[in-house]
Amino acid sequence: MTKSSNIFLVGASRGVGREIAHYLIRQNLPVKALLRSETSRAELDAIGVQVVLGDAINASDVERAILTDEPIHTVISTLGGLPTDTERPDYLGNKNLIDAAVKAGVKKFILVTSIGTGNSVKALSPQALVALGPVLVEKEKAEQHLIASGLTYTIIRPGGLKSEPATGNGVLTEDTRIVGSIHRADVAQLVVQCLNSERTNNKILSAVDKNMLFTQTDFVEFSLD
C-alpha cells in the first residue's frame, strides 16, 4: 500500500478505533474517519484525520462518504454499539459499510469484532456468554456478511480490552480456544500491521496479550511476515 492510498476508518471516536487513528497518523498514512457526531471531531482534526460526519446505520451516509473521487484502499471498522443505543450498529452499520465497500472497489476490509464471535464462542465462560450473547450474534452476522461479500478481508477478534498503554505483547492466532485480555493500543498496532500483510487476507484471527491469557493454553502465534 502506498502512502497516497486512503484508509477509511469507522469507530474512531473511542476505544480501539481512536487508537488506530492515532497509530495510522504516526505511520504517515492518510485517514478518513466517519463520525456520528461532532464530539470527537476536534481531537481527530488536530492530528490530521479527515473527518466526515454521518451515521453508519444510514446507508446513504456511508455511500456518500465512501463513494467519492478519492478511491478508498482499505476500510477498517471497529464499529460497536453502546448499551444506550436503541439500534445497535454491530451488524447493520457494518453491513452498510461492507456493501458500500463492494460498490467502491475497496481492496481490503478489516473488521474488528470480539473473541466469542462465531467459532470462538467456546472460548468464553457461560457467564460471559450470558452478558455478551446478543451482541455476539450481531457481530457474527457482520462477519458472515463480510465473508460472503467477495471482499478481501481480515477479521480480528480481540479479547477483553484494557485502556493502558501498549505492552508490545499483543499477538494474533487462528486458535479459536484462546481467551485473555489485550490493551486497545496493542490491538491498534496489530490491525495496522495487517494492512500490508497478505498472509492475513481472508483470515479470522483472535488477538490477545500473550502475558494476559485467562488459561495457560499452548497455541501457535500467527506470523504476519
Coordinates of N, CA and C in Angstrom, one line a residue:
M1 N 0.8 -1.2 0.0 CA 0.0 0.0 0.0 C 0.9 1.2 0.0
T2 N 0.6 2.2 -0.9 CA 1.4 3.4 -1.0 C 0.9 4.4 0.0
K3 N 1.7 5.4 0.2 CA 1.4 6.5 1.2 C 0.2 7.3 0.7
S4 N -0.1 7.3 -0.6 CA -1.2 8.0 -1.2 C -2.5 7.3 -1.1
S5 N -2.5 6.0 -0.7 CA -3.7 5.2 -0.6 C -4.5 5.7 0.6
N6 N -5.8 5.6 0.5 CA -6.6 6.1 1.5 C -7.2 5.0 2.4
I7 N -7.3 5.3 3.7 CA -7.9 4.4 4.6 C -9.1 5.0 5.2
F8 N -10.2 4.3 5.2 CA -11.5 4.7 5.7 C -11.7 4.0 7.0
L9 N -11.8 4.8 8.1 CA -11.9 4.2 9.4 C -13.3 4.6 10.1
V10 N -13.9 3.5 10.6 CA -15.2 3.7 11.3 C -15.0 3.2 12.7
G11 N -15.4 4.1 13.7 CA -15.3 3.7 15.1 C -14.2 4.5 15.8
A12 N -13.8 5.6 15.1 CA -12.6 6.4 15.6 C -12.9 7.3 16.7
S13 N -14.1 7.4 17.2 CA -14.5 8.3 18.2 C -14.0 7.8 19.6
R14 N -13.8 6.5 19.7 CA -13.4 6.0 21.1 C -12.7 4.6 20.9
G15 N -12.2 4.2 22.0 CA -11.7 2.8 22.1 C -10.6 2.4 21.1
V16 N -10.7 1.2 20.6 CA -9.7 0.7 19.6 C -9.7 1.6 18.4
G17 N -10.8 2.1 17.9 CA -10.8 2.9 16.7 C -10.0 4.2 16.9
R18 N -10.1 4.8 18.0 CA -9.3 6.0 18.3 C -7.9 5.7 18.3
E19 N -7.5 4.6 18.9 CA -6.1 4.2 19.0 C -5.6 3.9 17.5
I20 N -6.4 3.3 16.7 CA -6.0 3.0 15.3 C -5.7 4.3 14.6
A21 N -6.6 5.3 14.8 CA -6.5 6.6 14.1 C -5.1 7.2 14.5
H22 N -4.8 7.2 15.7 CA -3.5 7.8 16.2 C -2.3 7.0 15.6
Y23 N -2.4 5.7 15.6 CA -1.3 4.9 15.1 C -1.1 5.1 13.6
L24 N -2.2 5.2 12.8 CA -2.1 5.4 11.4 C -1.4 6.7 11.1
I25 N -1.9 7.8 11.8 CA -1.3 9.1 11.6 C 0.2 9.1 11.9
R26 N 0.6 8.4 13.0 CA 2.0 8.3 13.3 C 2.8 7.5 12.2
Q27 N 2.1 6.7 11.4 CA 2.8 6.0 10.3 C 2.7 6.8 9.0
N28 N 2.2 8.1 9.1 CA 2.0 8.9 8.0 C 1.1 8.4 6.9
L29 N 0.1 7.7 7.3 CA -0.9 7.1 6.4 C -2.2 8.0 6.4
P30 N -2.7 8.4 5.3 CA -3.9 9.2 5.2 C -5.1 8.5 5.7
V31 N -5.9 9.2 6.5 CA -7.0 8.5 7.1 C -8.3 9.4 7.0
K32 N -9.3 8.8 6.6 CA -10.7 9.5 6.6 C -11.5 8.7 7.6
A33 N -12.2 9.4 8.5 CA -12.9 8.8 9.5 C -14.4 9.2 9.5
L34 N -15.3 8.3 9.6 CA -16.7 8.6 9.7 C -17.1 8.8 11.1
L35 N -17.6 9.9 11.5 CA -18.1 10.2 12.8 C -19.6 10.5 12.9
R36 N -20.2 9.9 13.9 CA -21.7 10.1 14.0 C -22.0 11.5 14.6
S37 N -21.1 12.1 15.3 CA -21.4 13.4 15.9 C -20.1 14.2 16.0
E38 N -20.2 15.5 16.3 CA -19.1 16.4 16.4 C -18.2 16.2 17.6
T39 N -18.6 15.3 18.5 CA -18.0 15.2 19.8 C -16.5 15.0 19.8
S40 N -16.0 14.1 18.9 CA -14.6 13.7 18.8 C -13.9 14.4 17.7
R41 N -14.6 15.3 17.0 CA -14.0 15.9 15.8 C -12.8 16.7 16.0
A42 N -12.8 17.5 17.1 CA -11.6 18.4 17.3 C -10.3 17.6 17.5
E43 N -10.4 16.5 18.3 CA -9.2 15.7 18.5 C -8.7 15.1 17.3
L44 N -9.6 14.6 16.4 CA -9.2 13.9 15.2 C -8.7 14.9 14.2
D45 N -9.4 16.1 14.1 CA -8.9 17.2 13.2 C -7.4 17.6 13.6
A46 N -7.2 17.7 14.9 CA -5.9 18.2 15.4 C -4.8 17.3 15.0
I47 N -5.0 16.0 14.9 CA -3.9 15.0 14.5 C -3.8 14.8 13.0
G48 N -4.8 15.4 12.2 CA -4.7 15.3 10.8 C -5.6 14.3 10.1
V49 N -6.6 13.8 10.9 CA -7.6 12.9 10.3 C -8.6 13.7 9.5
Q50 N -9.0 13.3 8.3 CA -10.1 13.9 7.6 C -11.4 13.3 8.1
V51 N -12.2 14.2 8.6 CA -13.5 13.8 9.3 C -14.7 14.0 8.3
V52 N -15.5 12.9 8.2 CA -16.8 13.0 7.5 C -17.9 12.7 8.5
L53 N -18.9 13.5 8.6 CA -20.0 13.3 9.5 C -21.0 12.4 8.8
G54 N -21.5 11.4 9.6 CA -22.5 10.5 9.1 C -22.7 9.4 10.0
D55 N -23.8 8.7 9.9 CA -24.2 7.6 10.7 C -24.1 6.3 9.9
A56 N -23.3 5.3 10.5 CA -23.1 4.1 9.7 C -24.4 3.3 9.5
I57 N -25.4 3.5 10.4 CA -26.7 2.8 10.3 C -27.5 3.4 9.1
N58 N -27.1 4.6 8.6 CA -27.7 5.2 7.4 C -26.9 4.9 6.2
A59 N -27.5 4.0 5.3 CA -26.7 3.5 4.2 C -26.3 4.7 3.2
S60 N -27.2 5.7 3.1 CA -26.8 6.8 2.2 C -25.7 7.6 2.8
D61 N -25.6 7.8 4.1 CA -24.4 8.5 4.7 C -23.1 7.7 4.4
V62 N -23.2 6.4 4.5 CA -22.0 5.6 4.2 C -21.6 5.7 2.8
E63 N -22.5 5.6 1.9 CA -22.2 5.6 0.4 C -21.6 7.0 0.1
R64 N -22.2 8.1 0.7 CA -21.7 9.4 0.4 C -20.3 9.6 0.8
A65 N -19.9 8.9 1.9 CA -18.5 9.0 2.5 C -17.5 8.2 1.7
I66 N -18.0 7.0 1.3 CA -17.0 6.1 0.6 C -17.0 6.2 -0.9
L67 N -18.1 6.5 -1.5 CA -18.1 6.5 -3.0 C -17.8 8.0 -3.4
T68 N -16.5 8.3 -3.4 CA -16.0 9.6 -3.8 C -15.0 9.5 -4.9
D69 N -14.5 10.6 -5.3 CA -13.5 10.6 -6.4 C -12.1 10.1 -5.9
E70 N -11.9 10.1 -4.5 CA -10.7 9.6 -4.0 C -10.9 8.1 -3.6
P71 N -10.3 7.2 -4.4 CA -10.5 5.8 -4.1 C -10.1 5.4 -2.7
I72 N -10.9 4.6 -2.0 CA -10.5 4.0 -0.7 C -9.8 2.7 -0.9
H73 N -8.6 2.6 -0.4 CA -7.9 1.3 -0.5 C -8.4 0.3 0.6
T74 N -8.5 0.7 1.8 CA -8.8 -0.2 2.9 C -9.9 0.5 3.8
V75 N -10.9 -0.3 4.2 CA -11.8 0.1 5.2 C -11.5 -0.7 6.5
I76 N -11.4 0.0 7.6 CA -11.2 -0.6 8.9 C -12.4 -0.2 9.7
S77 N -13.1 -1.2 10.3 CA -14.3 -1.0 11.1 C -14.1 -1.6 12.5
T78 N -14.2 -0.7 13.5 CA -14.3 -1.2 14.9 C -15.6 -0.9 15.5
L79 N -16.6 -0.8 14.6 CA -17.9 -0.4 14.9 C -18.6 -1.3 15.9
G80 N -19.1 -0.7 17.0 CA -19.8 -1.5 18.0 C -20.7 -0.6 18.8
G81 N -21.8 -1.1 19.3 CA -22.8 -0.3 20.0 C -22.5 0.0 21.4
L82 N -23.2 1.0 21.9 CA -23.1 1.3 23.3 C -24.4 0.8 24.0
P83 N -24.4 0.5 25.3 CA -25.6 0.0 25.9 C -26.8 0.9 25.8
T84 N -26.5 2.2 25.6 CA -27.6 3.2 25.4 C -28.2 3.3 24.0
D85 N -27.6 2.6 23.1 CA -28.1 2.7 21.7 C -29.4 1.9 21.6
T86 N -30.4 2.6 20.9 CA -31.6 1.9 20.6 C -31.5 1.0 19.5
E87 N -30.6 1.3 18.6 CA -30.3 0.5 17.4 C -28.8 0.2 17.4
R88 N -28.4 -1.1 17.5 CA -27.0 -1.4 17.6 C -26.4 -1.4 16.2
P89 N -25.2 -0.8 16.0 CA -24.6 -0.8 14.7 C -23.8 -2.0 14.3
D90 N -23.6 -2.9 15.3 CA -22.7 -4.0 15.1 C -22.9 -4.8 13.8
Y91 N -24.2 -5.1 13.5 CA -24.5 -5.7 12.2 C -24.9 -4.7 11.1
L92 N -25.9 -3.9 11.4 CA -26.5 -3.1 10.4 C -25.4 -2.1 9.9
G93 N -24.7 -1.4 10.8 CA -23.7 -0.4 10.4 C -22.6 -1.1 9.6
N94 N -22.1 -2.2 10.0 CA -21.1 -2.9 9.3 C -21.6 -3.4 7.9
K95 N -22.8 -3.9 7.9 CA -23.4 -4.3 6.6 C -23.4 -3.2 5.6
N96 N -23.8 -2.0 6.0 CA -23.8 -0.8 5.1 C -22.4 -0.5 4.6
L97 N -21.4 -0.6 5.6 CA -20.0 -0.4 5.2 C -19.5 -1.4 4.2
I98 N -19.8 -2.6 4.4 CA -19.4 -3.7 3.5 C -20.0 -3.5 2.1
D99 N -21.3 -3.3 2.1 CA -22.0 -3.1 0.8 C -21.4 -1.9 0.0
A100 N -21.1 -0.8 0.7 CA -20.6 0.4 0.1 C -19.1 0.1 -0.4
A101 N -18.4 -0.7 0.4 CA -17.0 -1.0 0.0 C -17.0 -1.9 -1.2
V102 N -17.9 -2.8 -1.4 CA -18.0 -3.6 -2.6 C -18.3 -2.7 -3.8
K103 N -19.2 -1.7 -3.7 CA -19.5 -0.8 -4.8 C -18.3 0.1 -5.1
A104 N -17.5 0.4 -4.1 CA -16.4 1.3 -4.3 C -15.1 0.6 -4.8
G105 N -15.2 -0.8 -4.9 CA -14.0 -1.5 -5.3 C -12.8 -1.4 -4.3
V106 N -13.2 -1.4 -3.0 CA -12.2 -1.4 -1.9 C -11.3 -2.7 -2.0
K107 N -10.0 -2.5 -1.7 CA -9.1 -3.6 -1.9 C -9.1 -4.6 -0.6
K108 N -9.4 -4.0 0.6 CA -9.3 -4.8 1.8 C -10.2 -4.2 2.8
F109 N -10.9 -5.1 3.6 CA -11.8 -4.7 4.7 C -11.3 -5.4 5.9
I110 N -10.9 -4.6 6.9 CA -10.5 -5.2 8.2 C -11.6 -4.9 9.2
L111 N -12.2 -6.0 9.8 CA -13.3 -5.9 10.7 C -12.8 -6.3 12.1
V112 N -13.0 -5.5 13.1 CA -12.7 -5.8 14.5 C -14.0 -6.2 15.2
T113 N -14.0 -7.5 15.7 CA -15.2 -7.9 16.4 C -14.8 -8.3 17.8
S114 N -14.9 -9.5 18.2 CA -14.6 -9.9 19.6 C -14.4 -11.4 19.7
I115 N -13.5 -11.8 20.6 CA -13.5 -13.3 21.0 C -14.8 -13.6 21.5
G116 N -15.3 -14.8 21.1 CA -16.7 -15.2 21.5 C -17.6 -15.2 20.3
T117 N -17.2 -14.5 19.2 CA -18.0 -14.4 18.0 C -17.7 -15.7 17.2
G118 N -18.8 -16.2 16.5 CA -18.7 -17.3 15.6 C -18.1 -18.5 16.3
N119 N -17.1 -19.1 15.6 CA -16.5 -20.4 16.1 C -15.6 -20.2 17.3
S120 N -15.4 -19.0 17.8 CA -14.7 -18.8 19.1 C -15.6 -18.7 20.3
V121 N -16.8 -19.1 20.1 CA -17.8 -18.9 21.2 C -17.4 -19.8 22.4
K122 N -16.8 -20.9 22.2 CA -16.5 -21.8 23.3 C -15.3 -21.3 24.1
A123 N -14.6 -20.2 23.7 CA -13.6 -19.7 24.5 C -14.1 -18.9 25.7
L124 N -15.3 -18.5 25.6 CA -15.9 -17.7 26.7 C -16.6 -18.5 27.8
S125 N -16.6 -18.0 29.0 CA -17.3 -18.7 30.1 C -18.8 -18.5 29.9
P126 N -19.6 -19.4 30.5 CA -21.0 -19.3 30.4 C -21.5 -17.9 30.9
Q127 N -20.9 -17.4 31.9 CA -21.3 -16.1 32.5 C -21.1 -15.0 31.4
A128 N -19.9 -15.0 30.8 CA -19.6 -14.0 29.7 C -20.6 -14.1 28.6
L129 N -21.0 -15.4 28.2 CA -21.9 -15.6 27.1 C -23.3 -15.0 27.4
V130 N -23.7 -15.1 28.7 CA -25.0 -14.6 29.1 C -25.0 -13.1 28.9
A131 N -23.9 -12.4 29.3 CA -23.8 -11.0 29.2 C -23.6 -10.5 27.8
L132 N -22.8 -11.2 27.0 CA -22.5 -10.7 25.7 C -23.3 -11.3 24.5
G133 N -24.0 -12.4 24.8 CA -24.7 -13.2 23.8 C -25.4 -12.4 22.7
P134 N -26.3 -11.4 23.0 CA -27.0 -10.7 21.9 C -26.0 -9.9 21.1
V135 N -25.0 -9.3 21.7 CA -24.0 -8.5 20.9 C -23.2 -9.4 20.0
L136 N -22.8 -10.6 20.5 CA -22.0 -11.5 19.7 C -22.8 -12.1 18.5
V137 N -24.1 -12.2 18.6 CA -24.9 -12.6 17.5 C -24.9 -11.6 16.4
E138 N -25.0 -10.3 16.7 CA -24.9 -9.2 15.8 C -23.5 -9.2 15.1
K139 N -22.5 -9.4 15.9 CA -21.1 -9.3 15.4 C -20.9 -10.5 14.4
E140 N -21.4 -11.7 14.7 CA -21.3 -12.8 13.8 C -22.0 -12.6 12.5
K141 N -23.2 -12.0 12.6 CA -23.9 -11.6 11.3 C -23.0 -10.7 10.4
A142 N -22.3 -9.7 11.1 CA -21.4 -8.8 10.3 C -20.3 -9.6 9.7
E143 N -19.7 -10.5 10.5 CA -18.6 -11.3 10.0 C -19.0 -12.1 8.8
Q144 N -20.2 -12.8 8.9 CA -20.6 -13.6 7.8 C -21.0 -12.8 6.6
H145 N -21.5 -11.6 6.8 CA -21.8 -10.7 5.6 C -20.5 -10.3 4.9
L146 N -19.5 -10.1 5.7 CA -18.2 -9.7 5.1 C -17.6 -10.9 4.3
I147 N -17.6 -12.1 4.9 CA -17.0 -13.2 4.2 C -17.8 -13.5 2.9
A148 N -19.1 -13.3 2.9 CA -19.9 -13.6 1.7 C -19.8 -12.5 0.7
S149 N -19.2 -11.4 1.0 CA -19.2 -10.2 0.1 C -18.3 -10.3 -1.1
G150 N -17.3 -11.2 -1.0 CA -16.3 -11.2 -2.0 C -15.1 -10.3 -1.8
L151 N -15.2 -9.4 -0.8 CA -14.1 -8.5 -0.5 C -12.9 -9.4 0.1
T152 N -11.7 -8.9 -0.1 CA -10.6 -9.4 0.7 C -10.7 -8.9 2.1
Y153 N -10.7 -9.8 3.1 CA -11.0 -9.4 4.4 C -10.0 -9.9 5.4
T154 N -9.9 -9.2 6.5 CA -9.2 -9.7 7.7 C -10.2 -9.5 8.9
I155 N -10.5 -10.5 9.7 CA -11.4 -10.3 10.8 C -10.5 -10.5 12.1
I156 N -10.5 -9.5 12.9 CA -9.7 -9.6 14.2 C -10.6 -9.6 15.4
R157 N -10.5 -10.6 16.2 CA -11.4 -10.8 17.4 C -10.5 -10.6 18.7
P158 N -10.5 -9.3 19.2 CA -9.7 -9.1 20.5 C -10.4 -9.8 21.7
G159 N -9.6 -10.1 22.7 CA -10.1 -10.5 24.0 C -10.6 -9.3 24.8
G160 N -10.6 -9.5 26.1 CA -11.0 -8.4 27.0 C -10.2 -7.2 26.8
L161 N -10.8 -6.0 26.6 CA -10.0 -4.8 26.3 C -9.7 -4.0 27.5
K162 N -8.4 -3.5 27.5 CA -7.9 -2.6 28.6 C -7.4 -1.3 27.9
S163 N -7.4 -0.2 28.7 CA -7.1 1.1 28.2 C -5.6 1.6 28.5
E164 N -4.8 0.7 29.1 CA -3.5 1.1 29.4 C -2.6 1.2 28.2
P165 N -1.4 1.8 28.3 CA -0.5 1.9 27.1 C -0.2 0.6 26.5
A166 N 0.3 0.6 25.3 CA 0.6 -0.7 24.6 C 1.7 -1.4 25.4
T167 N 1.7 -2.7 25.4 CA 2.7 -3.5 26.0 C 3.7 -4.1 25.0
G168 N 3.2 -4.2 23.7 CA 4.1 -4.8 22.7 C 3.9 -6.3 22.7
N169 N 3.1 -6.8 23.6 CA 3.0 -8.3 23.7 C 1.7 -8.8 23.0
G170 N 1.0 -8.0 22.2 CA -0.2 -8.4 21.5 C 0.2 -9.4 20.4
V171 N -0.6 -10.5 20.3 CA -0.3 -11.5 19.3 C -1.6 -11.9 18.6
L172 N -1.5 -12.4 17.4 CA -2.7 -12.9 16.7 C -2.5 -14.5 16.7
T173 N -3.7 -15.2 16.6 CA -3.7 -16.6 16.5 C -4.9 -17.1 15.8
E174 N -4.8 -18.2 15.1 CA -6.0 -18.8 14.4 C -6.7 -19.7 15.4
D175 N -6.1 -19.9 16.6 CA -6.6 -20.9 17.6 C -7.9 -20.3 18.2
T176 N -9.0 -20.9 18.0 CA -10.3 -20.3 18.5 C -10.6 -20.6 20.0
R177 N -9.7 -21.4 20.6 CA -9.8 -21.7 22.0 C -9.3 -20.6 22.9
I178 N -8.5 -19.7 22.4 CA -7.7 -18.7 23.2 C -8.6 -17.6 23.7
V179 N -8.4 -17.3 25.0 CA -9.1 -16.1 25.5 C -8.2 -15.4 26.5
G180 N -8.3 -14.1 26.6 CA -7.4 -13.4 27.5 C -7.7 -11.9 27.3
S181 N -6.9 -11.0 27.9 CA -7.0 -9.6 27.8 C -6.0 -9.1 26.8
I182 N -6.2 -7.8 26.3 CA -5.3 -7.1 25.5 C -5.6 -5.6 25.6
H183 N -4.5 -4.8 25.6 CA -4.7 -3.4 25.6 C -5.2 -2.9 24.2
R184 N -6.1 -1.9 24.3 CA -6.6 -1.4 23.0 C -5.5 -0.9 22.1
A185 N -4.4 -0.3 22.6 CA -3.3 0.2 21.8 C -2.6 -0.9 21.1
D186 N -2.5 -2.1 21.8 CA -1.9 -3.3 21.1 C -2.8 -3.8 20.0
V187 N -4.1 -3.8 20.2 CA -5.0 -4.2 19.1 C -4.8 -3.3 17.9
A188 N -4.7 -2.0 18.2 CA -4.4 -1.0 17.1 C -3.2 -1.3 16.3
Q189 N -2.1 -1.6 17.0 CA -0.9 -2.0 16.3 C -1.0 -3.2 15.4
L190 N -1.7 -4.2 16.0 CA -1.9 -5.4 15.2 C -2.8 -5.2 13.9
V191 N -3.8 -4.3 14.1 CA -4.7 -4.0 13.0 C -3.9 -3.3 11.9
V192 N -3.0 -2.3 12.2 CA -2.3 -1.6 11.3 C -1.2 -2.5 10.6
Q193 N -0.7 -3.4 11.3 CA 0.3 -4.4 10.8 C -0.4 -5.3 9.7
C194 N -1.7 -5.5 9.9 CA -2.4 -6.3 8.9 C -2.7 -5.6 7.6
L195 N -2.5 -4.3 7.5 CA -2.8 -3.6 6.3 C -2.0 -4.1 5.1
N196 N -0.7 -4.4 5.3 CA 0.1 -4.8 4.2 C 0.5 -6.2 4.3
S197 N -0.1 -7.0 5.1 CA 0.3 -8.4 5.3 C -0.7 -9.2 4.4
E198 N -0.2 -9.8 3.3 CA -1.1 -10.6 2.5 C -1.4 -11.9 3.2
R199 N -0.6 -12.3 4.2 CA -0.9 -13.5 4.9 C -2.2 -13.4 5.7
T200 N -2.6 -12.2 6.0 CA -3.8 -12.0 6.8 C -5.1 -12.0 5.9
N201 N -4.8 -12.0 4.6 CA -6.0 -11.9 3.7 C -6.9 -13.1 3.9
N202 N -8.2 -12.8 4.1 CA -9.3 -13.8 4.3 C -9.0 -14.8 5.4
K203 N -8.5 -14.1 6.5 CA -8.2 -14.9 7.8 C -9.1 -14.3 8.9
I204 N -9.4 -15.2 9.8 CA -10.1 -14.8 11.1 C -9.1 -15.1 12.2
L205 N -8.8 -14.0 13.0 CA -7.7 -14.1 14.0 C -8.1 -13.6 15.3
S206 N -7.8 -14.3 16.4 CA -8.0 -13.8 17.7 C -6.8 -13.0 18.1
A207 N -7.1 -12.0 18.9 CA -6.0 -11.1 19.4 C -6.0 -11.0 20.9
V208 N -4.8 -11.4 21.5 CA -4.6 -11.4 23.0 C -3.2 -10.9 23.3
D209 N -3.1 -10.5 24.5 CA -1.7 -10.3 25.0 C -1.2 -11.6 25.6
K210 N 0.0 -12.0 25.0 CA 0.4 -13.4 25.4 C 0.8 -13.5 26.9
N211 N 0.9 -12.4 27.6 CA 1.1 -12.4 29.0 C -0.2 -12.3 29.9
M212 N -1.3 -12.2 29.2 CA -2.6 -12.0 29.9 C -3.6 -13.0 29.5
L213 N -3.2 -14.2 29.3 CA -4.2 -15.3 28.9 C -5.0 -15.7 30.2
F214 N -6.3 -16.0 30.0 CA -7.1 -16.4 31.1 C -6.8 -17.8 31.5
T215 N -6.4 -18.7 30.6 CA -6.0 -20.0 30.9 C -4.7 -20.3 30.1
Q216 N -3.7 -21.0 30.7 CA -2.4 -21.2 30.1 C -2.6 -22.3 29.1
T217 N -2.9 -21.9 27.9 CA -3.0 -22.9 26.8 C -1.9 -22.7 25.8
D218 N -1.3 -23.7 25.3 CA -0.3 -23.6 24.3 C -1.0 -23.3 23.0
F219 N -0.5 -22.3 22.2 CA -1.1 -22.0 20.9 C 0.0 -21.5 20.0
V220 N -0.3 -21.5 18.7 CA 0.6 -21.1 17.7 C 0.3 -19.6 17.3
E221 N 1.3 -18.8 17.5 CA 1.1 -17.4 17.1 C 1.1 -17.3 15.5
F222 N 0.2 -16.4 15.1 CA 0.1 -16.2 13.6 C 1.2 -15.2 13.2
S223 N 2.0 -15.6 12.2 CA 3.1 -14.7 11.7 C 2.5 -13.8 10.6
L224 N 2.8 -12.5 10.7 CA 2.4 -11.6 9.7 C 3.3 -11.5 8.5
D225 N 4.5 -12.1 8.6 CA 5.5 -12.0 7.6 C 5.4 -13.1 6.6

